[in-house]
């Protein structure tokens, strides 16, 4: 299955080519958009193949696994790959016009492609150490991209992000090292196999804590969330959209799911920790978001809150809850990137990010206005938009599992979400237009295209629960539900 | 008395003239012997960069920038990276054709594509590291100009 290699070769090659051809104007746009389109097509093809083949394995260099490196794609990986490459493709289309405001556009494309290679690599890696390496590639490019504007606040945010990210990486690396010393293998399926033979050991609890802290920092769960509002709001908008939409989910939630559910195996204790931290993130993120005046800071706090929903759903742990959590993960990738791109469009037209100073933009910026209305309604859970269905499934699953108190909190936070998104809508798009903004124009075509496509996915997202797309979603949730059955699936596919 | 010529004193310049070639050749040696002895593209690349840095310390920046400036450095780093990617994907996609295992042991021309990839890595590391060095150093000089 050498198709899997292209997920890292293509973005890396694009990044290097962009560096070489930086003098030619417009070529970096063309290369980046084409290669991300190719990757999106490839991810769809992979999703189709996993449906027929089940688990797909590629042995790098022909070496036999547990000695050599494997790339593994199963239902969960295919699901994440589609989400990542879809958002990346649309963000790059948007960036054609948006990034004209910055000098050295090729640097943006090169770094962006490195980040994409890292993200795809994290997903397809079947080996703990490669997961760490790709995670670092993605993180380091993200640090540089946050600082892309080189204004003092961008540099400060990037510095904070770098320090917190490095701390998280050290936790993860220490966890991997301890796990390696305990099992003598790095292949994830093999680690799971070795652990199943051994008796319980207090060391494993320590490894759990390290991974929880490391991936919790990367995913911005609440005790570890302080870096996220700064980093995600100071980056250029296409980068914010990638960071909030995809990066925290890939290097945070995906890695957490893979390692805890498939490799180490979950216990009741771990699930209750996930549930509690999910609820905490949900509540804290939502209440901090209400107080914000800066659009992008509000969206960043909202990301913390929505990640809380996903982690909470994973913590509930019933089949329905995990399906809902993954569906919410996909939906959040779409509508949060749309909202960040809308915030970028507002900034592009008016040069202003403070909600108090804006108003009545709906007449001047209709496309931005209505697409952000769709995204805001979807994220607050208004039927029949996509966000409603995913939140409904999570809450119903929590009630079924007997966590009625938590379910009520989730409903209340959904109302709080509606409150701050209505505030965003009424302050920015409704009301009276300030005379200063009489001459502003709607954003260019490339930006509009990306906004409209994302808004359409937002509206139609609920269809993922129906016949045609449901196997795609269920394929992903079945991988998590199979738990440490992952090792049989992977080792079976190797032989 | 202050030295009017850029760079350090005559002694340093003379010594540098003797040693810089040796350092460069040693870097190339480490790179080419990477697959049969300790070292390799990364270590060799760093030694090659050190030769350029020594030149810059002894003779001043203008002398070196005429030989290798940031533009050329970036170009070389990009070419090195592309070469490495091409070689790596060639090996990974058709592993049966290009065995990593040496047919003839302890010789310069053994181990198939592995020695070629060492050269690509050396190019990438040497050029990339030198560009990083230039970026850091030249930025400081610009700041000093602003202060004056």
XYZ file of C-alpha atoms in Angstrom:
643
model
C 0.000 0.000 0.000
C 2.565 2.548 -1.100
C -0.255 5.107 -1.521
C 0.225 5.976 2.164
C 3.738 7.317 1.590
C 2.423 10.114 -0.631
C 0.724 11.723 2.364
C 4.115 12.905 3.583
C 6.144 12.930 0.344
C 3.835 15.321 -1.515
C 3.646 18.127 1.071
C 7.380 17.871 1.834
C 8.228 18.004 -1.870
C 5.952 21.000 -2.319
C 7.605 22.790 0.579
C 11.084 22.281 -0.907
C 9.952 23.240 -4.424
C 8.337 26.403 -3.093
C 11.647 27.291 -1.449
C 13.482 26.772 -4.742
C 11.010 28.651 -6.929
C 10.394 31.523 -4.519
C 11.334 34.207 -7.052
C 8.487 33.380 -9.447
C 5.399 35.244 -8.349
C 2.246 33.184 -7.867
C 3.962 29.826 -8.306
C 3.886 29.068 -4.578
C 0.097 29.571 -4.527
C -0.353 27.280 -7.491
C 1.917 24.543 -6.123
C 0.389 24.631 -2.639
C -3.221 24.579 -3.863
C -2.558 21.807 -6.382
C -0.726 19.585 -3.930
C -3.363 20.073 -1.231
C -6.058 19.260 -3.798
C -4.136 16.100 -4.665
C -3.853 15.218 -0.972
C -7.573 15.757 -0.493
C -8.319 13.433 -3.402
C -5.850 10.915 -2.025
C -7.473 11.027 1.416
C -10.885 10.367 -0.142
C -9.403 7.435 -2.083
C -7.833 6.126 1.137
C -11.172 6.387 2.906
C -12.716 4.324 0.097
C -9.932 1.747 0.305
C -10.192 1.341 4.086
C -13.887 0.578 3.619
C -13.039 -2.402 1.399
C -9.646 -3.463 2.819
C -10.049 -2.734 6.509
C -6.604 -1.937 7.925
C -3.921 -0.925 5.421
C -0.239 -1.364 6.238
C 2.857 -0.123 4.460
C 6.261 -1.468 5.482
C 8.796 1.316 4.968
C 11.812 0.135 2.988
C 10.456 -3.418 2.958
C 11.662 -4.121 6.496
C 9.523 -6.431 8.557
C 7.529 -4.648 11.297
C 8.719 -4.356 14.874
C 12.206 -4.023 13.336
C 11.220 -1.688 10.529
C 8.735 1.164 10.527
C 5.106 0.682 9.557
C 2.540 3.121 8.289
C -0.973 2.143 9.329
C -4.280 3.493 8.084
C -7.563 2.277 9.516
C -11.044 3.803 9.715
C -10.054 6.394 12.322
C -6.956 7.516 10.410
C -8.890 7.789 7.145
C -11.546 9.896 8.874
C -8.955 12.309 10.267
C -7.039 12.443 6.962
C -10.176 13.561 5.113
C -10.870 16.258 7.713
C -7.289 17.587 7.689
C -6.832 17.681 3.933
C -10.278 19.148 3.282
C -9.650 22.047 5.664
C -6.076 22.530 4.400
C -7.217 22.700 0.769
C -9.912 25.297 1.469
C -7.626 27.322 3.732
C -4.979 27.462 0.991
C -7.558 28.696 -1.541
C -8.520 31.410 0.946
C -4.863 32.274 1.519
C -4.320 33.113 -2.179
C -5.871 36.523 -1.578
C -5.517 36.890 2.159
C -1.771 36.380 2.389
C -1.145 39.164 -0.176
C -0.971 41.507 2.832
C 2.210 39.838 4.059
C 5.655 39.871 2.502
C 7.449 36.613 1.678
C 4.349 34.613 0.893
C 6.482 31.629 -0.116
C 7.628 31.275 3.477
C 4.019 30.886 4.521
C 3.443 28.188 1.930
C 6.639 26.335 2.790
C 5.866 26.336 6.520
C 2.233 25.446 5.886
C 3.258 22.457 3.798
C 5.688 21.298 6.493
C 2.850 21.516 8.992
C 0.589 19.517 6.679
C 3.291 16.867 6.238
C 3.612 16.647 10.024
C -0.130 16.346 10.563
C -0.557 13.666 7.892
C 2.486 11.879 9.299
C 1.046 11.787 12.826
C -2.100 10.180 11.451
C -0.494 7.510 9.264
C 2.336 6.556 11.616
C 2.041 3.108 13.166
C 4.972 3.622 15.462
C 5.272 5.698 18.627
C 8.564 7.386 17.886
C 7.552 8.409 14.357
C 4.358 9.777 15.802
C 6.528 11.946 18.066
C 8.791 13.078 15.202
C 5.891 14.103 12.979
C 4.215 15.754 15.941
C 7.324 17.881 16.416
C 7.460 18.759 12.688
C 3.860 19.939 12.862
C 4.383 21.818 16.147
C 7.584 23.595 15.149
C 6.077 24.800 11.871
C 3.043 25.940 13.849
C 5.254 27.981 16.221
C 6.861 29.713 13.240
C 3.499 30.305 11.564
C 2.067 31.926 14.707
C 4.959 34.410 14.618
C 4.417 35.090 10.908
C 3.230 38.681 11.356
C 6.397 39.544 13.384
C 4.563 42.195 15.393
C 5.384 42.207 19.138
C 2.137 40.475 20.147
C 2.646 37.728 17.531
C 6.169 37.083 18.764
C 5.022 36.994 22.381
C 2.259 34.521 21.544
C 4.644 32.365 19.510
C 7.135 32.364 22.387
C 4.470 31.282 24.855
C 3.253 28.617 22.432
C 6.809 27.360 21.870
C 7.513 27.023 25.594
C 4.230 25.274 26.352
C 4.554 23.088 23.275
C 8.101 22.120 24.230
C 6.989 21.190 27.750
C 4.238 19.044 26.262
C 6.692 17.398 23.861
C 9.034 16.564 26.738
C 6.195 14.880 28.640
C 5.283 12.880 25.550
C 8.885 11.909 24.820
C 9.438 10.823 28.432
C 6.257 8.758 28.252
C 7.423 7.097 25.040
C 10.883 6.429 26.517
C 9.426 4.790 29.630
C 7.038 2.722 27.542
C 9.954 1.632 25.345
C 12.027 0.620 28.346
C 9.077 -1.371 29.671
C 8.079 -3.190 26.474
C 11.276 -3.032 24.310
C 9.302 -2.058 21.227
C 7.968 1.109 19.641
C 5.476 -0.312 17.163
C 2.085 0.616 18.598
C 0.404 -2.727 17.878
C 3.401 -4.543 19.344
C 3.391 -2.329 22.457
C -0.269 -3.222 22.986
C 0.593 -6.901 22.490
C 3.445 -6.793 25.034
C 1.349 -4.928 27.588
C -1.403 -7.530 27.410
C 1.069 -10.193 28.599
C 2.443 -8.239 31.526
C 0.981 -7.808 34.986
C -0.214 -4.405 36.189
C 2.623 -2.101 37.077
C 2.551 1.322 38.777
C 4.886 2.556 36.008
C 1.969 2.347 33.574
C -0.014 4.814 35.681
C 2.901 7.237 35.522
C 3.059 6.806 31.721
C -0.675 7.538 31.556
C -0.219 10.739 33.521
C 2.662 11.834 31.262
C 0.651 11.214 28.105
C -2.434 12.865 29.548
C -0.439 15.977 30.469
C 1.441 16.044 27.147
C -1.485 15.508 24.821
C -3.722 17.542 27.120
C -1.359 20.490 26.632
C -1.374 19.997 22.879
C -5.189 19.736 22.830
C -5.608 22.670 25.291
C -7.720 20.887 27.888
C -8.569 23.274 30.667
C -5.800 23.175 33.204
C -3.388 23.418 30.249
C -5.213 25.907 28.046
C -3.483 29.232 28.724
C -1.387 29.323 25.537
C -4.241 28.727 23.102
C -6.100 32.087 23.072
C -2.860 34.000 22.471
C -1.453 31.666 19.837
C -4.649 31.161 17.857
C -5.641 34.808 17.856
C -2.235 36.266 16.901
C -1.597 34.006 13.914
C -2.704 35.083 10.416
C -6.313 33.938 9.928
C -5.642 30.985 7.591
C -3.162 29.693 10.159
C -5.626 30.216 13.018
C -8.161 28.242 11.031
C -5.705 25.369 10.624
C -4.558 25.517 14.263
C -8.019 25.584 15.780
C -9.687 23.461 13.150
C -7.188 20.693 12.697
C -3.907 20.931 14.600
C -5.197 20.657 18.176
C -7.351 17.741 17.069
C -4.603 15.847 15.303
C -1.677 16.236 17.655
C -3.900 16.424 20.725
C -7.115 14.472 20.501
C -6.187 11.937 17.802
C -2.916 10.977 19.479
C -4.696 10.778 22.842
C -7.398 8.520 21.396
C -4.919 6.298 19.603
C -2.576 5.828 22.543
C -5.124 5.562 25.333
C -7.822 3.554 23.610
C -5.795 1.413 21.205
C -2.393 0.984 22.823
C -2.590 1.316 26.598
C -6.229 0.346 26.931
C -8.750 2.371 28.925
C -10.019 1.900 32.434
C -12.963 3.379 34.325
C -10.590 5.765 36.113
C -9.195 7.156 32.899
C -12.651 7.588 31.389
C -13.828 9.530 34.425
C -10.731 11.758 34.250
C -11.464 12.443 30.564
C -15.106 13.140 31.351
C -14.285 15.535 34.189
C -11.644 17.436 32.213
C -14.013 17.581 29.242
C -16.754 19.144 31.360
C -14.249 21.537 32.942
C -12.967 22.670 29.506
C -16.514 23.068 28.244
C -17.565 25.311 31.146
C -14.390 27.376 31.561
C -13.922 27.918 27.803
C -17.521 29.039 27.324
C -17.562 31.506 30.205
C -14.201 33.003 29.244
C -15.451 33.373 25.663
C -18.422 35.531 26.713
C -16.129 38.162 28.201
C -14.033 38.682 25.034
C -14.302 41.700 22.742
C -11.725 40.573 20.211
C -13.373 38.299 17.631
C -10.470 35.901 17.261
C -9.882 35.594 21.004
C -13.543 34.729 21.460
C -13.262 32.044 18.774
C -10.130 30.665 20.424
C -11.849 30.325 23.816
C -14.780 28.752 22.029
C -12.363 26.136 20.646
C -11.411 25.176 24.200
C -15.080 24.763 25.031
C -15.846 22.644 21.953
C -12.786 20.433 22.482
C -14.305 19.851 25.912
C -17.395 18.363 24.231
C -15.263 15.948 22.209
C -13.196 14.825 25.206
C -16.360 14.495 27.288
C -17.901 12.265 24.620
C -14.793 10.082 24.590
C -14.973 9.874 28.370
C -18.595 8.677 28.330
C -17.241 5.859 26.196
C -20.439 4.235 24.917
C -20.597 3.474 21.162
C -23.110 6.270 20.592
C -21.040 8.800 22.554
C -17.866 8.029 20.618
C -19.741 8.308 17.329
C -21.068 11.680 18.490
C -17.628 12.806 19.652
C -16.004 11.989 16.324
C -18.856 13.603 14.419
C -18.432 16.719 16.558
C -14.696 16.619 15.868
C -15.339 16.717 12.120
C -18.019 19.391 12.439
C -15.835 21.511 14.667
C -12.997 21.285 12.154
C -15.357 22.684 9.507
C -17.214 25.408 11.370
C -14.344 26.653 13.503
C -12.093 27.046 10.472
C -14.979 28.819 8.711
C -15.412 31.184 11.659
C -11.692 31.991 11.773
C -11.683 32.603 8.012
C -14.709 34.898 8.473
C -12.869 36.761 11.212
C -9.988 37.109 8.763
C -12.360 38.397 6.086
C -13.731 41.018 8.490
C -10.201 42.077 9.354
C -9.270 42.096 5.663
C -12.112 44.481 4.783
C -12.267 46.732 7.834
C -8.866 46.326 9.511
C -10.633 45.923 12.833
C -11.048 42.942 15.159
C -12.732 44.581 18.122
C -16.438 43.716 18.181
C -17.417 46.946 19.964
C -16.157 49.079 17.097
C -17.927 47.130 14.341
C -21.596 46.859 13.398
C -24.022 46.583 10.498
C -21.548 44.851 8.212
C -24.239 42.586 6.735
C -25.067 45.107 3.995
C -21.456 45.583 3.019
C -20.142 42.045 3.455
C -23.089 39.756 2.659
C -21.067 36.610 1.906
C -18.974 36.923 5.060
C -22.079 37.775 7.073
C -24.242 34.855 6.004
C -21.487 32.243 6.013
C -20.526 33.234 9.549
C -24.206 33.138 10.533
C -24.339 29.528 9.295
C -21.195 28.604 11.203
C -22.317 30.385 14.373
C -25.712 28.705 14.326
C -24.133 25.342 13.596
C -21.648 25.598 16.471
C -24.373 26.688 18.897
C -26.485 23.697 17.926
C -29.469 25.101 16.024
C -31.334 22.416 14.044
C -30.987 21.274 11.289
C -27.342 22.314 10.979
C -24.520 19.830 11.510
C -23.537 20.994 15.000
C -27.031 20.282 16.329
C -26.848 16.597 15.453
C -23.425 16.002 16.937
C -24.299 17.768 20.195
C -27.645 15.953 20.329
C -25.917 12.577 19.981
C -23.383 13.425 22.696
C -26.085 14.572 25.128
C -28.419 11.636 24.402
C -25.499 9.241 24.869
C -24.604 10.861 28.198
C -28.205 10.513 29.401
C -28.339 6.879 28.259
C -25.116 6.137 30.115
C -26.643 7.606 33.259
C -24.631 10.829 33.508
C -27.696 13.064 33.713
C -25.944 15.844 35.657
C -23.180 16.094 33.069
C -25.754 16.040 30.260
C -27.583 18.990 31.809
C -24.280 20.912 32.031
C -23.644 20.143 28.355
C -27.084 21.496 27.407
C -26.595 24.643 29.481
C -23.158 25.270 27.946
C -24.725 24.871 24.526
C -27.048 27.749 25.447
C -24.059 29.805 26.648
C -22.414 29.088 23.288
C -25.496 30.445 21.552
C -25.290 33.570 23.741
C -21.740 34.496 22.763
C -22.227 33.697 19.100
C -25.391 35.837 19.054
C -23.326 38.594 20.660
C -20.757 38.177 17.864
C -23.478 38.305 15.186
C -25.341 41.282 16.630
C -22.236 43.353 17.392
C -20.562 42.748 14.036
C -23.173 42.110 11.383
C -26.422 43.651 12.645
C -27.211 47.104 13.933
C -26.074 50.405 12.460
C -23.116 50.699 10.108
C -20.428 53.065 11.322
C -19.738 55.878 8.846
C -16.067 54.907 8.801
C -16.942 51.662 7.018
C -19.044 53.145 4.195
C -16.416 52.443 1.562
C -15.450 48.859 2.459
C -15.834 46.115 -0.103
C -16.603 42.411 -0.039
C -13.553 40.143 0.017
C -12.009 38.791 -3.255
C -13.343 35.758 -5.110
C -10.827 33.199 -3.795
C -11.729 34.017 -0.202
C -15.454 33.955 -0.970
C -15.157 30.522 -2.625
C -13.548 28.968 0.434
C -16.104 30.571 2.764
C -19.087 29.389 0.718
C -17.832 25.797 0.347
C -17.211 25.523 4.086
C -20.644 27.004 4.834
C -22.286 24.446 2.532
C -20.506 21.624 4.381
C -21.709 23.183 7.646
C -25.312 23.053 6.472
C -25.158 19.622 4.859
C -22.992 18.057 7.592
C -25.986 16.354 9.191
C -26.184 14.106 6.131
C -23.128 12.275 7.435
C -25.458 10.366 9.728
C -27.467 9.030 6.791
C -26.890 5.889 4.725
C -24.069 6.776 2.332
C -21.673 8.461 4.716
C -22.491 6.598 7.902
C -20.005 3.733 7.293
C -17.261 6.378 7.079
C -18.147 7.670 10.545
C -18.794 4.230 11.990
C -15.524 2.907 10.588
C -13.759 5.550 12.686
C -15.723 4.948 15.883
C -15.370 1.155 15.549
C -11.582 1.508 15.739
C -11.854 3.268 19.099
C -14.500 0.847 20.336
C -12.386 -2.160 19.427
C -9.934 -0.861 22.038
C -6.804 -2.971 22.223
C -8.290 -5.130 19.471
C -6.235 -2.714 17.355
C -3.213 -4.980 17.878
C -4.963 -8.007 16.354
C -6.180 -5.899 13.444
C -2.711 -4.501 12.679
C -0.656 -7.623 13.350
C -3.224 -9.627 11.376
C -2.889 -7.299 8.410
C 0.924 -7.585 8.478
C 0.973 -11.348 8.147
C 46.658 50.714 16.101
C 43.396 49.752 14.571
C 43.356 47.346 11.676
C 41.991 49.004 8.551
C 41.319 45.800 6.661
C 38.195 43.864 7.661
C 38.619 40.713 9.721
C 41.218 39.657 12.237
C 45.007 40.040 12.398
C 47.558 38.773 9.874
C 48.406 35.727 12.014
C 44.814 34.536 12.085
C 44.423 35.135 8.353
C 47.560 33.170 7.504
C 46.592 30.249 9.724
C 43.102 30.278 8.240
C 44.515 30.109 4.717
C 46.316 26.913 5.710
C 43.517 25.264 7.671
C 40.323 26.169 5.874
C 40.982 23.834 2.971
C 41.795 20.996 5.351
C 38.575 21.546 7.301
C 36.578 21.574 4.058
C 38.214 18.385 2.788
C 37.695 16.711 6.151
C 33.994 17.609 5.995
C 33.711 16.100 2.530
C 35.582 12.992 3.710
C 33.211 12.504 6.656
C 30.261 12.878 4.288
C 31.485 10.418 1.682
C 32.607 7.814 4.239
C 29.310 8.174 6.146
C 27.963 4.748 5.276
C 31.078 2.788 6.262
C 32.484 4.715 9.223
C 31.214 6.984 11.998
C 29.888 10.308 10.772
C 27.679 10.939 7.781
C 25.860 13.682 5.989
C 24.827 15.636 9.046
C 28.216 15.682 10.743
C 30.029 16.295 7.445
C 27.650 19.121 6.563
C 28.292 20.832 9.869
C 32.075 20.620 9.357
C 31.694 22.135 5.868
C 29.708 24.996 7.396
C 32.413 25.473 10.018
C 34.952 26.061 7.236
C 32.806 28.906 5.890
C 32.264 30.309 9.376
C 36.028 30.260 9.978
C 36.535 32.185 6.734
C 33.958 34.710 7.810
C 35.516 35.204 11.240
C 39.010 35.644 9.806
C 38.340 37.707 6.685
C 35.074 39.509 7.462
C 31.664 39.048 5.935
C 32.220 40.555 2.470
C 34.809 37.950 1.510
C 32.445 35.088 2.316
C 29.252 36.671 1.014
C 30.916 36.937 -2.408
C 31.375 33.149 -2.338
C 28.096 32.086 -0.729
C 25.288 34.485 0.179
C 21.849 33.831 1.607
C 20.200 33.501 -1.804
C 22.670 30.889 -3.015
C 22.568 29.151 0.365
C 18.791 28.819 0.253
C 18.997 27.520 -3.299
C 21.557 24.867 -2.331
C 19.563 23.864 0.750
C 16.448 23.520 -1.391
C 18.271 21.425 -3.984
C 19.716 19.211 -1.242
C 16.301 18.712 0.312
C 14.669 17.845 -3.016
C 17.480 15.420 -3.863
C 17.137 13.708 -0.506
C 13.369 13.439 -0.898
C 13.702 11.986 -4.396
C 16.284 9.405 -3.293
C 14.293 8.505 -0.186
C 11.012 8.054 -2.037
C 12.762 6.041 -4.762
C 14.090 3.656 -2.117
C 10.849 3.531 -0.129
C 8.562 2.980 -3.085
C 10.652 0.188 -4.624
C 12.494 -1.348 -1.687
C 13.337 -4.607 -3.450
C 15.486 -2.945 -6.106
C 17.695 -0.886 -3.836
C 18.994 -2.929 -0.981
C 20.440 -0.989 1.937
C 22.810 -3.841 2.668
C 26.259 -3.426 1.147
C 27.302 -5.876 -1.535
C 30.977 -5.062 -0.985
C 31.886 -4.272 2.572
C 33.899 -1.253 3.757
C 34.324 0.346 0.347
C 33.459 3.784 -0.842
C 31.120 2.563 -3.564
C 28.856 0.265 -1.589
C 25.399 0.409 0.009
C 23.637 1.607 -3.141
C 21.648 4.780 -2.745
C 22.662 5.304 0.855
C 25.881 7.150 0.013
C 24.043 9.392 -2.462
C 21.545 10.330 0.223
C 24.437 11.244 2.543
C 25.656 13.757 -0.039
C 22.177 15.253 -0.303
C 21.934 15.540 3.488
C 25.366 17.179 3.664
C 24.342 19.754 1.051
C 21.133 20.520 2.904
C 22.740 20.746 6.342
C 25.776 22.759 5.236
C 23.788 25.329 3.259
C 20.899 25.474 5.725
C 23.088 25.920 8.774
C 25.167 28.594 7.066
C 22.017 30.514 6.104
C 20.852 30.326 9.728
C 24.257 31.617 10.873
C 24.145 34.463 8.331
C 20.593 35.397 9.310
C 21.486 35.621 12.984
C 24.750 37.517 12.452
C 23.562 39.963 9.801
C 20.464 40.836 11.821
C 22.631 41.855 14.766
C 24.738 44.079 12.529
C 21.632 45.804 11.180
C 20.493 46.492 14.745
C 23.881 48.009 15.546
C 23.624 50.289 12.496
C 20.228 51.491 13.686
C 21.644 52.356 17.107
C 24.375 54.482 15.552
